[in-house]
XYZ file of N, CA and C in Angstrom:
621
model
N -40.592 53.027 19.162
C -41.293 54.307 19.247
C -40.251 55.423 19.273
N -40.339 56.425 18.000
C -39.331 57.509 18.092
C -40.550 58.723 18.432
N -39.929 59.581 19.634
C -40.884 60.872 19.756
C -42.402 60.591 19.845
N -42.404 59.048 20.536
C -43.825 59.069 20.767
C -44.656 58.482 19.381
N -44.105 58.368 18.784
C -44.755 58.071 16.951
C -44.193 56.226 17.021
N -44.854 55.625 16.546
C -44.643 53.858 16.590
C -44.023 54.422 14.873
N -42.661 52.987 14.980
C -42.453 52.795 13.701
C -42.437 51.731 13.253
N -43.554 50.930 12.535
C -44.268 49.787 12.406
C -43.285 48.946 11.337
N -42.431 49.426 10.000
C -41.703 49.214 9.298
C -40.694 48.423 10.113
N -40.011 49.229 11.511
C -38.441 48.398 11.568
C -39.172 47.129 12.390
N -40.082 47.362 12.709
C -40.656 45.808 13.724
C -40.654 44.475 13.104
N -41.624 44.731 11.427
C -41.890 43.998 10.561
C -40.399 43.382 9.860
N -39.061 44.412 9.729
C -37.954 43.846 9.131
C -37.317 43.011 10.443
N -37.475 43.402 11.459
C -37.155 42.491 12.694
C -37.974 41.570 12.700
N -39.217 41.606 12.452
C -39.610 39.789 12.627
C -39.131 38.692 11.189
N -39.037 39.490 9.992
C -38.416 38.533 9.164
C -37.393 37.963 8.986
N -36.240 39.194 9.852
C -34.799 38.511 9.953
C -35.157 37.349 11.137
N -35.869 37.553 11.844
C -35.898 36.103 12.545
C -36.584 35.059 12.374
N -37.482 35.063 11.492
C -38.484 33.852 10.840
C -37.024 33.396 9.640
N -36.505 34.178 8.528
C -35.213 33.808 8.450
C -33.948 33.029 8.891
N -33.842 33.341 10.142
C -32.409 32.625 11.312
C -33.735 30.587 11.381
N -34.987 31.851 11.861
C -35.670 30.350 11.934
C -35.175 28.959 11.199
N -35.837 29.577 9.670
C -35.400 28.602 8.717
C -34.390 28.195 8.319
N -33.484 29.117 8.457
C -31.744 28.459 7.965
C -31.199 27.056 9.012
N -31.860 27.658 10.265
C -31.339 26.744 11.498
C -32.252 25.406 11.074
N -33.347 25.048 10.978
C -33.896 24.074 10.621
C -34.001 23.539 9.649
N -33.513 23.861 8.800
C -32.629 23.407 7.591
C -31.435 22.879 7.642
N -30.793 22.974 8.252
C -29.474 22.220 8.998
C -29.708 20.977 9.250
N -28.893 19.860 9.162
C -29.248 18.517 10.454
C -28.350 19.016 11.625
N -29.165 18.645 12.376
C -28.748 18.813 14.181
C -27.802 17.760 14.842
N -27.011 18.100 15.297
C -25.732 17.348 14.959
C -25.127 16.540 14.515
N -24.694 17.286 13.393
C -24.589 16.315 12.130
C -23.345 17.210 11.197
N -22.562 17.147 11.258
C -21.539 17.959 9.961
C -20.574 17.116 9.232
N -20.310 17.599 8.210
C -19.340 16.996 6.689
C -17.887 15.614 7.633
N -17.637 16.183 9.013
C -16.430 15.446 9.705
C -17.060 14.243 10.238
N -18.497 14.653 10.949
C -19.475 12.976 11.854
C -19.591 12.600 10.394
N -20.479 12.993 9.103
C -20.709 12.318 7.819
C -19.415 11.378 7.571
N -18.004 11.836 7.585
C -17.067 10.973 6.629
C -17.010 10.028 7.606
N -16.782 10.317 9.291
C -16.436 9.266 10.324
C -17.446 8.077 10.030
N -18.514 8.187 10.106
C -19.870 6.846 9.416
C -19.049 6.526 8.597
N -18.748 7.561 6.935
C -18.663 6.459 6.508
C -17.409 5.195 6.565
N -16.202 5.920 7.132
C -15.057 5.172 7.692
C -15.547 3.898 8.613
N -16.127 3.769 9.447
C -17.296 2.946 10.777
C -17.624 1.962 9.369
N -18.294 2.170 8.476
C -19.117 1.310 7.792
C -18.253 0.481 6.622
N -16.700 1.011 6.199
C -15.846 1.073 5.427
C -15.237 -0.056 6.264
N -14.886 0.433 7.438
C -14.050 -0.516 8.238
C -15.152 -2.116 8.910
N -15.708 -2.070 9.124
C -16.871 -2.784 9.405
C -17.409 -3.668 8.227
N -16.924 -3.259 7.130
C -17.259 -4.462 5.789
C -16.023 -4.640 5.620
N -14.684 -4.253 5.437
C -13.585 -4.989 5.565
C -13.349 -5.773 6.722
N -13.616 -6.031 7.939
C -13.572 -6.630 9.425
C -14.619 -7.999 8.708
N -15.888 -7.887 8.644
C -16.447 -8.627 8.039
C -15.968 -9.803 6.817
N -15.267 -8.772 6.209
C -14.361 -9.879 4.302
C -13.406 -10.635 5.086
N -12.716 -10.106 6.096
C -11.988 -10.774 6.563
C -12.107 -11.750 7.691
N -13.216 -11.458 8.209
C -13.873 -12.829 9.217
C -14.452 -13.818 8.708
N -15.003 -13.682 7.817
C -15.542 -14.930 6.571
C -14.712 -15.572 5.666
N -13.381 -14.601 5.509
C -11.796 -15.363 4.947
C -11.586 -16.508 5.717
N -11.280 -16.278 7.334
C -10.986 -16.546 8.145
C -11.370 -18.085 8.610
N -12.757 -17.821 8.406
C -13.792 -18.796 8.397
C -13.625 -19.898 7.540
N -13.488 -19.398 6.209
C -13.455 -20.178 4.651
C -12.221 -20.762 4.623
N -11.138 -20.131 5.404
C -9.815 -20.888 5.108
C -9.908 -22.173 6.310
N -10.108 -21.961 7.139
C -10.138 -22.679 8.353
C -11.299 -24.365 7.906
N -12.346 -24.052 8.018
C -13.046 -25.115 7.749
C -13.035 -25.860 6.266
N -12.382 -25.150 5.412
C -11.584 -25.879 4.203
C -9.995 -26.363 4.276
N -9.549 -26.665 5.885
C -8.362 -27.048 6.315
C -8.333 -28.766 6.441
N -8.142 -29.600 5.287
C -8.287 -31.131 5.613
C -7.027 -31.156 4.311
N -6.139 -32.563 4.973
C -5.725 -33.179 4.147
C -4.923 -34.756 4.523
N -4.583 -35.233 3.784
C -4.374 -36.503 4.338
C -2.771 -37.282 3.830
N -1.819 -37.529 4.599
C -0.507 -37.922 4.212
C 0.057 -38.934 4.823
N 1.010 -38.881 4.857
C 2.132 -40.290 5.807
C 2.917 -39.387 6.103
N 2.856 -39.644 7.355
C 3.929 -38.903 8.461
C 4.993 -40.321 9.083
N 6.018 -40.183 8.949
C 6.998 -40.848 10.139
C 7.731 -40.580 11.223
N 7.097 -41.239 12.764
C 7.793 -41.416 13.501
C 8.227 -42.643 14.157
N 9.639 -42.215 14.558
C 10.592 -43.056 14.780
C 10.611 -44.075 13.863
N 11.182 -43.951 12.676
C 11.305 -44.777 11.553
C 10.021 -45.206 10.822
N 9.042 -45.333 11.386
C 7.771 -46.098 11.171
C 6.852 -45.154 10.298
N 6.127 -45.590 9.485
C 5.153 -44.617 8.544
C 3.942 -45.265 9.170
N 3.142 -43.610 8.787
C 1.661 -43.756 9.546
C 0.733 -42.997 8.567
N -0.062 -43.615 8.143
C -0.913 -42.900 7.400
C -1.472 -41.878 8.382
N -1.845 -40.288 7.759
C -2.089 -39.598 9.120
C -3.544 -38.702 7.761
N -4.041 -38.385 9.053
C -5.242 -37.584 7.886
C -5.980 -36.120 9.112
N -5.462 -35.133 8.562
C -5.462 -33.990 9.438
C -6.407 -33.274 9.059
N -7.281 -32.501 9.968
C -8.848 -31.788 9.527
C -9.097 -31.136 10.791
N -9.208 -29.310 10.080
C -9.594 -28.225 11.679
C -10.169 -28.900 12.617
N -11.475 -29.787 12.320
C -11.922 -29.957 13.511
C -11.956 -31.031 14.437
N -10.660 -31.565 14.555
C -9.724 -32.287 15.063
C -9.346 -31.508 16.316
N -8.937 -30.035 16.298
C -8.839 -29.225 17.371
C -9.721 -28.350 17.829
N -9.807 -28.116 19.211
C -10.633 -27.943 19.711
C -10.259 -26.190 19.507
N -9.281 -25.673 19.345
C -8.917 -24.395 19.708
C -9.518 -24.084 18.284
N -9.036 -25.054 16.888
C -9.315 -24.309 16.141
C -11.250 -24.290 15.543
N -11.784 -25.090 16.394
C -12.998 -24.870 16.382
C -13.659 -23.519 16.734
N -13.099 -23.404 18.145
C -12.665 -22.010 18.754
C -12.727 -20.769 18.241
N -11.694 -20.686 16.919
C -11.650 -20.017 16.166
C -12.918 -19.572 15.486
N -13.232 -20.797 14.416
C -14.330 -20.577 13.994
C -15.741 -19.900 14.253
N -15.940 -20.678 15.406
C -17.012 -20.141 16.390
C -16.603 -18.626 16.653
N -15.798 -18.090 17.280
C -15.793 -16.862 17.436
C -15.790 -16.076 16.125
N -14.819 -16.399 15.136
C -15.338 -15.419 13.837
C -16.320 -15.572 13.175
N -17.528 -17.049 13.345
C -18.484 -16.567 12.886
C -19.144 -15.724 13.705
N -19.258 -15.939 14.807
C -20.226 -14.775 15.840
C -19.943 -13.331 15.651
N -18.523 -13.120 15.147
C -18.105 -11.619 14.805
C -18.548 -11.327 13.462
N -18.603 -12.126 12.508
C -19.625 -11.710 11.053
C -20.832 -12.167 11.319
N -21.637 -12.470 12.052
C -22.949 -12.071 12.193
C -23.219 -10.981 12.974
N -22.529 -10.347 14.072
C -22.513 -8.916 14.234
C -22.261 -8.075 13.335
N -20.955 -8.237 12.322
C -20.738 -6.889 11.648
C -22.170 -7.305 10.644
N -22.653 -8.361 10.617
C -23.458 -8.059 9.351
C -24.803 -7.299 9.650
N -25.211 -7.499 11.007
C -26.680 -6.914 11.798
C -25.883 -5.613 11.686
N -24.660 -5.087 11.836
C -24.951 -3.571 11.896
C -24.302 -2.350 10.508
N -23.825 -3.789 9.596
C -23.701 -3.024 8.559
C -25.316 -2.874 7.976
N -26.210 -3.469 8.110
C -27.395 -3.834 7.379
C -27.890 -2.337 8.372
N -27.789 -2.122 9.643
C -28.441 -0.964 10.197
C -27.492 0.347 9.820
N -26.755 0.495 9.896
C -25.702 1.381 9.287
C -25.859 1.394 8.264
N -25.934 0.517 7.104
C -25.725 1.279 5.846
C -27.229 1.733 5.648
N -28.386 1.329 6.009
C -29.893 1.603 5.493
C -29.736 3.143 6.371
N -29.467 3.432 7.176
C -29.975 4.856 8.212
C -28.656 5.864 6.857
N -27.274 5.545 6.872
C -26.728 5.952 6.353
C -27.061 6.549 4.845
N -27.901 5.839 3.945
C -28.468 5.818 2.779
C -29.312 6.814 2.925
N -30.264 7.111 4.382
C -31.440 7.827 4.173
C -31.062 8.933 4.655
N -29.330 9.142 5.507
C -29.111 10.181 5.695
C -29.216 10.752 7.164
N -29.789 9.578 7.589
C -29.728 9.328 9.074
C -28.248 9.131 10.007
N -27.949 9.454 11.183
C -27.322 9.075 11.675
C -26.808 7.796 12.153
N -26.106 6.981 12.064
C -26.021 5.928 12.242
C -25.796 5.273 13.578
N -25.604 6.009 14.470
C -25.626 5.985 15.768
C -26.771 6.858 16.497
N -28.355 6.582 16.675
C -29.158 6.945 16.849
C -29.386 7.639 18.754
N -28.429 6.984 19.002
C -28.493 7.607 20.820
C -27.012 7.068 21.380
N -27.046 7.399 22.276
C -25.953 6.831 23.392
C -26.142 5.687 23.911
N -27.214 5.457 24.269
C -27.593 3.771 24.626
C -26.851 3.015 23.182
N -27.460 3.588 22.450
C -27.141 2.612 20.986
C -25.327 2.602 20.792
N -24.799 4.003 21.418
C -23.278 3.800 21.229
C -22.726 2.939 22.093
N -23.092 2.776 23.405
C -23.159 1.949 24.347
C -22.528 0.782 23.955
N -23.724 0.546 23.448
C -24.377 -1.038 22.887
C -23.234 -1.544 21.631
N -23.302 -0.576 20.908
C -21.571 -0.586 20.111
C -20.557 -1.211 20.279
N -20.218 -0.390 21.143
C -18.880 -0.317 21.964
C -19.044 -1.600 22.712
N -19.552 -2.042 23.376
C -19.538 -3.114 24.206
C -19.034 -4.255 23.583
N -20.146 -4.615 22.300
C -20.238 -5.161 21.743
C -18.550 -5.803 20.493
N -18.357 -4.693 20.387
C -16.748 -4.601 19.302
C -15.581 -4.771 20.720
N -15.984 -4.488 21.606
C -14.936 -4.664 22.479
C -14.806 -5.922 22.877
N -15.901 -6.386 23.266
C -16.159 -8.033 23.608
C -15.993 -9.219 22.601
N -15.987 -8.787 21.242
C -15.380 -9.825 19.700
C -13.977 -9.376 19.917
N -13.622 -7.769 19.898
C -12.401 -7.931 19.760
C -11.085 -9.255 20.360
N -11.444 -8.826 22.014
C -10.978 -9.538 23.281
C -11.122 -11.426 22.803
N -12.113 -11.563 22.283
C -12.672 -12.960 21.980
C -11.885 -13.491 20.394
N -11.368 -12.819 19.858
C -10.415 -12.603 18.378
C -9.130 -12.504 19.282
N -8.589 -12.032 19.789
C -7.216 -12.245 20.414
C -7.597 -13.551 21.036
N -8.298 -14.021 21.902
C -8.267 -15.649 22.102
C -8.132 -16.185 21.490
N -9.159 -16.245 20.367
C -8.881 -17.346 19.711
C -7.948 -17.697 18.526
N -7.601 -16.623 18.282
C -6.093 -16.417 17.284
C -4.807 -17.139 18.204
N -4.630 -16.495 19.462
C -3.656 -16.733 19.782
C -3.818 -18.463 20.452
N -5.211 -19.107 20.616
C -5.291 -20.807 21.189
C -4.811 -21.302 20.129
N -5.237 -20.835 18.649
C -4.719 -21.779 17.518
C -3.605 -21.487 17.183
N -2.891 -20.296 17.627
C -1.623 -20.424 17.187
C -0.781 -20.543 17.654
N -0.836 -21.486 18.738
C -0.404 -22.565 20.009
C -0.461 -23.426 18.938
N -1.269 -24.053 18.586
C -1.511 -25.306 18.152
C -0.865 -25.018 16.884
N -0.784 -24.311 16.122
C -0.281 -24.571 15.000
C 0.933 -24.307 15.171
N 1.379 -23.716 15.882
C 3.317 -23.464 16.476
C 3.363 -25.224 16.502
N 2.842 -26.119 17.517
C 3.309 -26.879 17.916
C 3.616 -28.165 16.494
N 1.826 -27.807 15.373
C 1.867 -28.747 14.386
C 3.946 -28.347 13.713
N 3.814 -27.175 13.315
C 5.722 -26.747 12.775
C 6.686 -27.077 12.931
N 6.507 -27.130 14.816
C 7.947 -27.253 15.343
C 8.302 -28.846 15.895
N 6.964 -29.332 16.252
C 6.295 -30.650 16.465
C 7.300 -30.804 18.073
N 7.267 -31.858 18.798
C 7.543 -31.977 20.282
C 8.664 -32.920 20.598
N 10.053 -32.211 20.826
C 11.384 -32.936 20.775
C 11.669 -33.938 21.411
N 10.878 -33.214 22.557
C 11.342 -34.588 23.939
C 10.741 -35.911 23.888
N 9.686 -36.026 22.620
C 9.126 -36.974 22.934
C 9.149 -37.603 21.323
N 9.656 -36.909 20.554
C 10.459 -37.536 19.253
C 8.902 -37.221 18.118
N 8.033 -36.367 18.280
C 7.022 -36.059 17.673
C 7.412 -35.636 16.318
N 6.867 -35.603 15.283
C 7.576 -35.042 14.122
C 7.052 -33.658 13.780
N 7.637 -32.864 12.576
C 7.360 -32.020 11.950
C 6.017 -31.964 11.657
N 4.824 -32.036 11.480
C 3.383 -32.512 11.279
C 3.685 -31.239 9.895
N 3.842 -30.132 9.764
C 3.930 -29.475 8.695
C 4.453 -29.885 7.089
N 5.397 -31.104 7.820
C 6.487 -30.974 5.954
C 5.280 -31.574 5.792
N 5.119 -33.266 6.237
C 3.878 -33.729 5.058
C 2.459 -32.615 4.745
N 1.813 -32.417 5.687
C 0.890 -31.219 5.531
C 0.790 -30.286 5.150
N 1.640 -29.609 4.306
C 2.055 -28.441 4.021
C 0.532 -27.292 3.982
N 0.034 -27.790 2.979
C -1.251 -27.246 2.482
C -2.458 -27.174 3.860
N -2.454 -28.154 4.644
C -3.660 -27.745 5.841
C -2.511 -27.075 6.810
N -1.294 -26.802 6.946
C -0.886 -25.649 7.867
C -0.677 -24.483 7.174
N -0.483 -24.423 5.874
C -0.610 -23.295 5.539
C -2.370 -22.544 5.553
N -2.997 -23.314 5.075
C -4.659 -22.803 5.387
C -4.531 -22.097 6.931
N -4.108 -23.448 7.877
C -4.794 -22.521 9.171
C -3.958 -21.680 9.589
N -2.894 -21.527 9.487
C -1.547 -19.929 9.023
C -2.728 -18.644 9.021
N -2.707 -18.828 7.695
C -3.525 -18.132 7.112
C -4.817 -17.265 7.451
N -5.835 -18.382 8.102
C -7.110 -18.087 8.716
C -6.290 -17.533 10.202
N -5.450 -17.720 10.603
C -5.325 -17.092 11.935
C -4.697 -15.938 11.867
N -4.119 -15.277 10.743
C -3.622 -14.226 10.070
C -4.332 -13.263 10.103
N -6.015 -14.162 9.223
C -6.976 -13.032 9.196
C -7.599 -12.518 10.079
N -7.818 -13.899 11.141
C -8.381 -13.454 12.489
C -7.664 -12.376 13.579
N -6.508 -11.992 13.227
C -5.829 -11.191 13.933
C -5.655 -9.549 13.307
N -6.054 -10.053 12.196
C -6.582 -8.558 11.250
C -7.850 -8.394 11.206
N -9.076 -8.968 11.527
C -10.125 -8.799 11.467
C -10.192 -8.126 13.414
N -9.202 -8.903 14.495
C -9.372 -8.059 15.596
C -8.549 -6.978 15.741
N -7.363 -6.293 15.085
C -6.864 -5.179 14.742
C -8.263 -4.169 14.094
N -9.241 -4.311 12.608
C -9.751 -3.780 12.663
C -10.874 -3.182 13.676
N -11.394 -4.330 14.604
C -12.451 -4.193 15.572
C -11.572 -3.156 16.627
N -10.588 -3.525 16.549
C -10.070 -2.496 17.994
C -9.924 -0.888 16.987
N -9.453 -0.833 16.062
C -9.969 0.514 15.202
C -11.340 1.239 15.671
N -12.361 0.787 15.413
C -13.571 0.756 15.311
C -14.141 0.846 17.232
N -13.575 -0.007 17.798
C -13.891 0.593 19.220
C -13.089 1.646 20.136
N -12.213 2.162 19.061
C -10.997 3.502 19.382
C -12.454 4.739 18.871
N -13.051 4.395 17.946
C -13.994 5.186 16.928
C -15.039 5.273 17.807
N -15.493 4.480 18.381
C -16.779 4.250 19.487
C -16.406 4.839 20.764
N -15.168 4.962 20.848
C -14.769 5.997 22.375
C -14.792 7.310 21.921
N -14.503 7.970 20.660
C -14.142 8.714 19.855
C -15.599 9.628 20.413
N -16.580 8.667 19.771
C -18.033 8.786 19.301
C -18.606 9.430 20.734
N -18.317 8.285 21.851
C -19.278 8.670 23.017
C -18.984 9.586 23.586
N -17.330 10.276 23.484
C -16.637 11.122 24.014
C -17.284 12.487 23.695
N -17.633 12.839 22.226
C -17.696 13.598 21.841
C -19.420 14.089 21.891
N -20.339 12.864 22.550
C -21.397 13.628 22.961
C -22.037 13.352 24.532
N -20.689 13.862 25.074
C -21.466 13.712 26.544
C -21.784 14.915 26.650
């Protein structure tokens, strides 16, 4: 009101600049920008490589059999060597499959929310649940990497005091397999500890 006179014009340009702010703001996703977008897709990047490499892991390990003549103390022994002969490297197995059937339940939820544009971490409970989860394979991937690679130190160096042999020269091919699979298993828990650095990252940033 100027001088008592209403001026009906500036009211009307004041309610459109704010039906305006309205729409721009809800047009936005709500917390959501171009830096959380690339971090998903890194989470989902790293999470199918963790995966290629837990099913390596897997594939090298339970395709670990072969069969030779080993000698000790002068004497030949037909010997016939196969993962699941050890208990550690069963171990193994078992834990990296349990870690690719996780990454696979949450690449399958991650990449579908991701596709539609959704967030891929839907609450804090759900980051929670994450985190727990990658922390507890990780921890369980350093076990079992490091039980079999006890055991496979020992197949290499084999046991002096008691005149054990080399178990490697004849075997070459099933210690190099489980080499190998325990290689991956220690890169598949390097990536998981990535990924639960990302999940502290995550919860940090929405308390």
């Amino acid at each position: 009101m100027i001088n008592g006179v209403n001026n009906p014009p500036d009211v009307g340009i004041q309610l459109a600049e704010m039906k305006l702010s309205v729409a721009e703001s809800e047009s936005r996703p709500l917390g959501r920008n171009n830096v959380d977008k690339k971090a998903e897709v890194m989470q989902v990047v790293l999470r199918a490589m963790c995966l290629v490499s837990s099913v390596t892991a897997v594939s090298l390990m339970v395709t670990a059999e072969q069969t030779a003549t080993i000698s000790v103390v002068g004497i030949n022994f037909p010997w016939h060597s196969k993962w699941s002969f050890s208990h550690s490297f069963e171990y193994l197995v078992g834990v990296s499959a349990a870690v690719a059937v996780h990454l696979i339940l949450q690449l399958l939820i991650s990449g579908s929310r991701l596709v539609r544009g959704s967030p891929i971490i839907f609450s804090r409970n759900h980051g929670w649940l994450i985190f727990a989860f990658d922390q507890v394979f990780a921890l369980a991937l350093i076990s079992a990497g490091s039980s079999a690679s006890s055991v496979s130190s020992l197949n290499y160096t084999g046991i002096r005091h008691i005149a054990l042999p080399n178990f490697c020269k004849p075997l070459q091919k099933f210690c190099d397999r489980v080499a190998t699979s325990i290689a991956f298993t220690f890169l598949s828990c390097f990536l998981l500890a990535i990924l639960v650095v990302l999940d502290v990252i995550w919860l940090s940033s929405k308390h």
